[in-house]
């Protein structure tokens, strides 16, 4: 079945770049997503990438997709304290919805 | 802006009680979803609905039922609450469309504690 894997924690220093990695198993995925969840809040779509793209950049965010290895990454440049959150990778495979990873807690050290 | 609202942010219920969690979306979305979120387990899909009165089981439907009588409202029902249903419950909605990014819009969540 579909599976999305990501590490549970990432700790970076303020001002450095954060790279959150994700692997997925469904090769028919059409879209891949990064959601952000701030403390006490629901999930908010951060960015997405269509499966025929390799890279997408949006201000401080860069998404890289390696379709051959089924690997997705989210790079946050110049990480700030406001970036502290849980980041979920998700894929859209079949028609029934999204499959989410377990989420990566991004911890910012001063 | 799309808005998904959930009836309560925090709820405390006793074991054996019947619990209703309500979700309302204001963007005329066809699809609605109920997830539960637990530490270390991420989001797990309980049920989803792709139309009024239609429902499909997700990954963990046991102990839950749902109701969708109107397009904008999707209810999650715990027939007899148990302590292992203590969790954060998230509702989401999404439109249907070919080639669309298929974004799911989430509510703020209901933190349910069953004692």
Short mmCIF file of C-alpha atoms in Angstrom, two decimals:
data_model
loop_
_atom_site.label_atom_id
_atom_site.label_comp_id
_atom_site.label_asym_id
_atom_site.label_seq_id
_atom_site.Cartn_x
_atom_site.Cartn_y
_atom_site.Cartn_z
CA UNK A 1 0.00 0.00 0.00
CA UNK A 2 0.92 3.64 0.02
CA UNK A 3 3.44 4.79 2.58
CA UNK A 4 5.08 8.12 3.28
CA UNK A 5 8.12 8.24 5.54
CA UNK A 6 9.82 11.18 7.17
CA UNK A 7 12.04 11.64 10.20
CA UNK A 8 10.30 12.79 13.37
CA UNK A 9 12.63 15.61 14.46
CA UNK A 10 15.01 18.13 12.92
CA UNK A 11 16.96 20.68 14.92
CA UNK A 12 18.65 23.68 13.25
CA UNK A 13 20.15 26.98 14.31
CA UNK A 14 18.32 30.19 13.57
CA UNK A 15 19.57 31.62 10.28
CA UNK A 16 20.71 28.27 8.89
CA UNK A 17 18.89 26.31 6.19
CA UNK A 18 16.53 23.49 7.17
CA UNK A 19 16.12 20.48 4.91
CA UNK A 20 13.22 18.15 5.65
CA UNK A 21 13.21 14.87 3.74
CA UNK A 22 10.43 12.52 2.77
CA UNK A 23 10.19 9.25 0.86
CA UNK A 24 7.06 7.80 -0.66
CA UNK A 25 6.16 4.53 -2.30
CA UNK A 26 3.33 5.26 -4.74
CA UNK A 27 4.94 5.82 -8.12
CA UNK A 28 1.62 6.98 -9.57
CA UNK A 29 1.50 10.02 -7.28
CA UNK A 30 0.38 13.06 -9.25
CA UNK A 31 0.96 15.76 -6.66
CA UNK A 32 3.18 15.91 -3.59
CA UNK A 33 2.59 18.36 -0.79
CA UNK A 34 4.16 19.99 2.22
CA UNK A 35 1.81 21.03 5.01
CA UNK A 36 2.75 23.05 8.07
CA UNK A 37 1.11 22.72 11.48
CA UNK A 38 1.81 25.37 14.08
CA UNK A 39 1.16 24.59 17.76
CA UNK A 40 -2.54 24.28 18.53
CA UNK A 41 -3.61 24.78 14.92
CA UNK A 42 -4.78 22.70 11.99
CA UNK A 43 -2.66 21.92 8.94
CA UNK A 44 -1.98 24.58 6.36
CA UNK A 45 -0.74 23.91 2.85
CA UNK A 46 2.76 25.32 2.47
CA UNK A 47 3.54 24.30 -1.08
CA UNK A 48 3.01 21.51 -3.57
CA UNK A 49 4.77 20.13 -6.62
CA UNK A 50 3.38 18.35 -9.63
CA UNK A 51 5.03 15.01 -10.32
CA UNK A 52 6.49 16.06 -13.69
CA UNK A 53 8.55 18.81 -12.03
CA UNK A 54 11.99 18.48 -10.42
CA UNK A 55 12.04 21.67 -8.44
CA UNK A 56 9.80 24.43 -7.26
CA UNK A 57 10.92 27.60 -5.51
CA UNK A 58 8.75 30.01 -3.58
CA UNK A 59 10.59 32.73 -1.67
CA UNK A 60 12.49 30.96 1.15
CA UNK A 61 11.06 27.55 0.25
CA UNK A 62 12.58 25.14 -2.27
CA UNK A 63 10.99 21.79 -3.04
CA UNK A 64 13.08 19.12 -4.76
CA UNK A 65 11.56 15.99 -6.25
CA UNK A 66 13.57 12.94 -7.27
CA UNK A 67 10.95 10.78 -8.90
CA UNK A 68 13.32 7.91 -9.63
CA UNK A 69 14.19 7.54 -5.92
CA UNK A 70 10.69 8.65 -4.79
CA UNK A 71 12.30 11.30 -2.60
CA UNK A 72 10.90 14.72 -1.79
CA UNK A 73 12.62 17.44 0.20
CA UNK A 74 11.68 20.85 1.56
CA UNK A 75 14.44 23.40 2.10
CA UNK A 76 13.74 26.46 4.20
CA UNK A 77 16.41 29.13 3.77
CA UNK A 78 17.34 31.46 6.64
CA UNK A 79 15.26 29.55 9.18
CA UNK A 80 13.44 31.77 11.67
CA UNK A 81 11.77 31.06 15.02
CA UNK A 82 8.40 31.41 13.29
CA UNK A 83 9.26 28.37 11.18
CA UNK A 84 9.08 26.19 14.29
CA UNK A 85 6.25 23.74 13.52
CA UNK A 86 5.46 20.22 12.41
CA UNK A 87 5.90 19.68 8.67
CA UNK A 88 3.92 16.97 6.94
CA UNK A 89 4.76 15.45 3.60
CA UNK A 90 1.75 14.09 1.68
CA UNK A 91 1.09 12.47 -1.65
CA UNK A 92 -1.95 12.24 -3.86
CA UNK A 93 -2.10 8.83 -5.47
CA UNK A 94 -5.55 7.47 -6.09
CA UNK A 95 -8.84 9.32 -6.04
CA UNK A 96 -9.52 8.82 -2.37
CA UNK A 97 -7.39 11.57 -0.93
CA UNK A 98 -3.97 12.24 0.46
CA UNK A 99 -1.57 9.99 2.32
CA UNK A 100 0.36 11.85 5.00
CA UNK A 101 3.69 11.13 6.63
CA UNK A 102 3.96 11.19 10.42
CA UNK A 103 5.32 14.73 10.44
CA UNK A 104 8.74 16.24 11.18
CA UNK A 105 9.06 18.52 14.22
CA UNK A 106 11.33 21.40 13.23
CA UNK A 107 13.11 22.79 16.30
CA UNK A 108 14.92 26.11 16.01
CA UNK A 109 17.88 26.77 18.28
CA UNK A 110 18.89 30.39 18.95
CA UNK B 1 -10.76 32.41 1.98
CA UNK B 2 -11.88 28.87 2.59
CA UNK B 3 -13.02 28.32 6.11
CA UNK B 4 -13.40 25.00 7.88
CA UNK B 5 -14.78 25.26 11.38
CA UNK B 6 -15.10 22.63 14.09
CA UNK B 7 -17.68 22.86 16.83
CA UNK B 8 -15.27 22.65 19.76
CA UNK B 9 -11.56 23.20 20.32
CA UNK B 10 -11.50 21.16 23.52
CA UNK B 11 -13.88 18.47 24.73
CA UNK B 12 -13.86 16.22 27.78
CA UNK B 13 -16.17 13.21 27.84
CA UNK B 14 -16.66 10.14 30.01
CA UNK B 15 -16.15 6.56 28.91
CA UNK B 16 -19.32 5.19 27.33
CA UNK B 17 -20.76 8.57 26.33
CA UNK B 18 -21.94 9.24 22.79
CA UNK B 19 -19.85 12.04 21.30
CA UNK B 20 -20.59 14.23 18.29
CA UNK B 21 -17.88 16.24 16.55
CA UNK B 22 -19.17 18.71 13.99
CA UNK B 23 -17.39 20.19 11.02
CA UNK B 24 -18.65 22.87 8.65
CA UNK B 25 -17.03 24.23 5.47
CA UNK B 26 -18.16 27.28 3.55
CA UNK B 27 -16.67 26.69 0.09
CA UNK B 28 -19.13 24.21 -1.40
CA UNK B 29 -16.50 21.46 -1.43
CA UNK B 30 -17.60 18.00 -2.42
CA UNK B 31 -15.08 16.07 -0.32
CA UNK B 32 -14.84 16.11 3.46
CA UNK B 33 -12.53 14.12 5.74
CA UNK B 34 -12.07 13.21 9.38
CA UNK B 35 -8.57 12.42 10.68
CA UNK B 36 -7.17 11.75 14.08
CA UNK B 37 -3.69 12.91 14.99
CA UNK B 38 -1.59 11.19 17.64
CA UNK B 39 2.05 11.82 18.59
CA UNK B 40 4.40 9.65 16.56
CA UNK B 41 1.56 8.36 14.37
CA UNK B 42 0.83 11.44 12.27
CA UNK B 43 -2.58 11.80 10.64
CA UNK B 44 -4.73 8.77 10.15
CA UNK B 45 -7.88 8.88 8.05
CA UNK B 46 -11.03 7.74 9.85
CA UNK B 47 -13.75 8.39 7.26
CA UNK B 48 -14.31 10.55 4.24
CA UNK B 49 -17.31 11.63 2.23
CA UNK B 50 -17.40 12.59 -1.43
CA UNK B 51 -21.04 13.66 -1.54
CA UNK B 52 -24.11 14.15 0.60
CA UNK B 53 -25.14 10.91 2.31
CA UNK B 54 -22.06 9.16 0.87
CA UNK B 55 -19.25 7.88 3.06
CA UNK B 56 -16.19 5.72 2.75
CA UNK B 57 -14.11 4.09 5.46
CA UNK B 58 -10.59 5.28 5.90
CA UNK B 59 -7.73 3.47 7.60
CA UNK B 60 -9.14 3.35 11.15
CA UNK B 61 -12.97 3.45 11.10
CA UNK B 62 -13.52 1.10 14.04
CA UNK B 63 -15.45 2.75 16.87
CA UNK B 64 -16.55 5.67 14.70
CA UNK B 65 -19.41 6.54 12.39
CA UNK B 66 -20.14 9.61 10.29
CA UNK B 67 -23.07 11.55 8.96
CA UNK B 68 -23.34 13.91 6.01
CA UNK B 69 -26.88 15.16 5.59
CA UNK B 70 -25.88 18.50 4.06
CA UNK B 71 -22.99 19.30 1.75
CA UNK B 72 -21.37 21.76 4.12
CA UNK B 73 -21.54 19.63 7.27
CA UNK B 74 -19.74 16.42 8.17
CA UNK B 75 -20.19 14.89 11.61
CA UNK B 76 -18.03 12.34 13.36
CA UNK B 77 -19.79 10.18 15.96
CA UNK B 78 -18.24 8.11 18.70
CA UNK B 79 -21.05 5.76 19.64
CA UNK B 80 -19.50 4.78 22.99
CA UNK B 81 -16.37 6.75 23.77
CA UNK B 82 -13.34 4.90 25.08
CA UNK B 83 -10.08 6.17 26.55
CA UNK B 84 -8.13 5.05 23.47
CA UNK B 85 -10.13 7.58 21.48
CA UNK B 86 -8.47 10.44 23.34
CA UNK B 87 -6.83 12.33 20.50
CA UNK B 88 -6.77 15.43 18.31
CA UNK B 89 -9.46 15.23 15.63
CA UNK B 90 -8.99 17.18 12.42
CA UNK B 91 -11.60 17.84 9.78
CA UNK B 92 -10.70 18.77 6.21
CA UNK B 93 -12.46 19.54 2.95
CA UNK B 94 -11.38 19.68 -0.66
CA UNK B 95 -12.87 20.37 -4.06
CA UNK B 96 -13.02 17.86 -6.88
CA UNK B 97 -11.34 18.73 -10.14
CA UNK B 98 -9.24 17.18 -12.85
CA UNK B 99 -5.66 18.37 -12.76
CA UNK B 100 -6.23 20.47 -9.67
CA UNK B 101 -3.65 20.49 -6.88
CA UNK B 102 -6.33 18.89 -4.71
CA UNK B 103 -5.49 20.91 -1.67
CA UNK B 104 -7.17 19.85 1.54
CA UNK B 105 -8.24 22.69 3.82
CA UNK B 106 -8.11 21.88 7.51
CA UNK B 107 -10.08 23.04 10.51
CA UNK B 108 -8.31 24.01 13.76
CA UNK B 109 -8.91 20.63 15.36
CA UNK B 110 -10.80 19.33 18.39
CA UNK B 111 -8.77 17.94 21.26
CA UNK B 112 -10.94 15.21 22.79
CA UNK B 113 -10.15 13.71 26.17
CA UNK B 114 -12.08 10.63 27.30
CA UNK B 115 -11.83 9.90 31.03
#
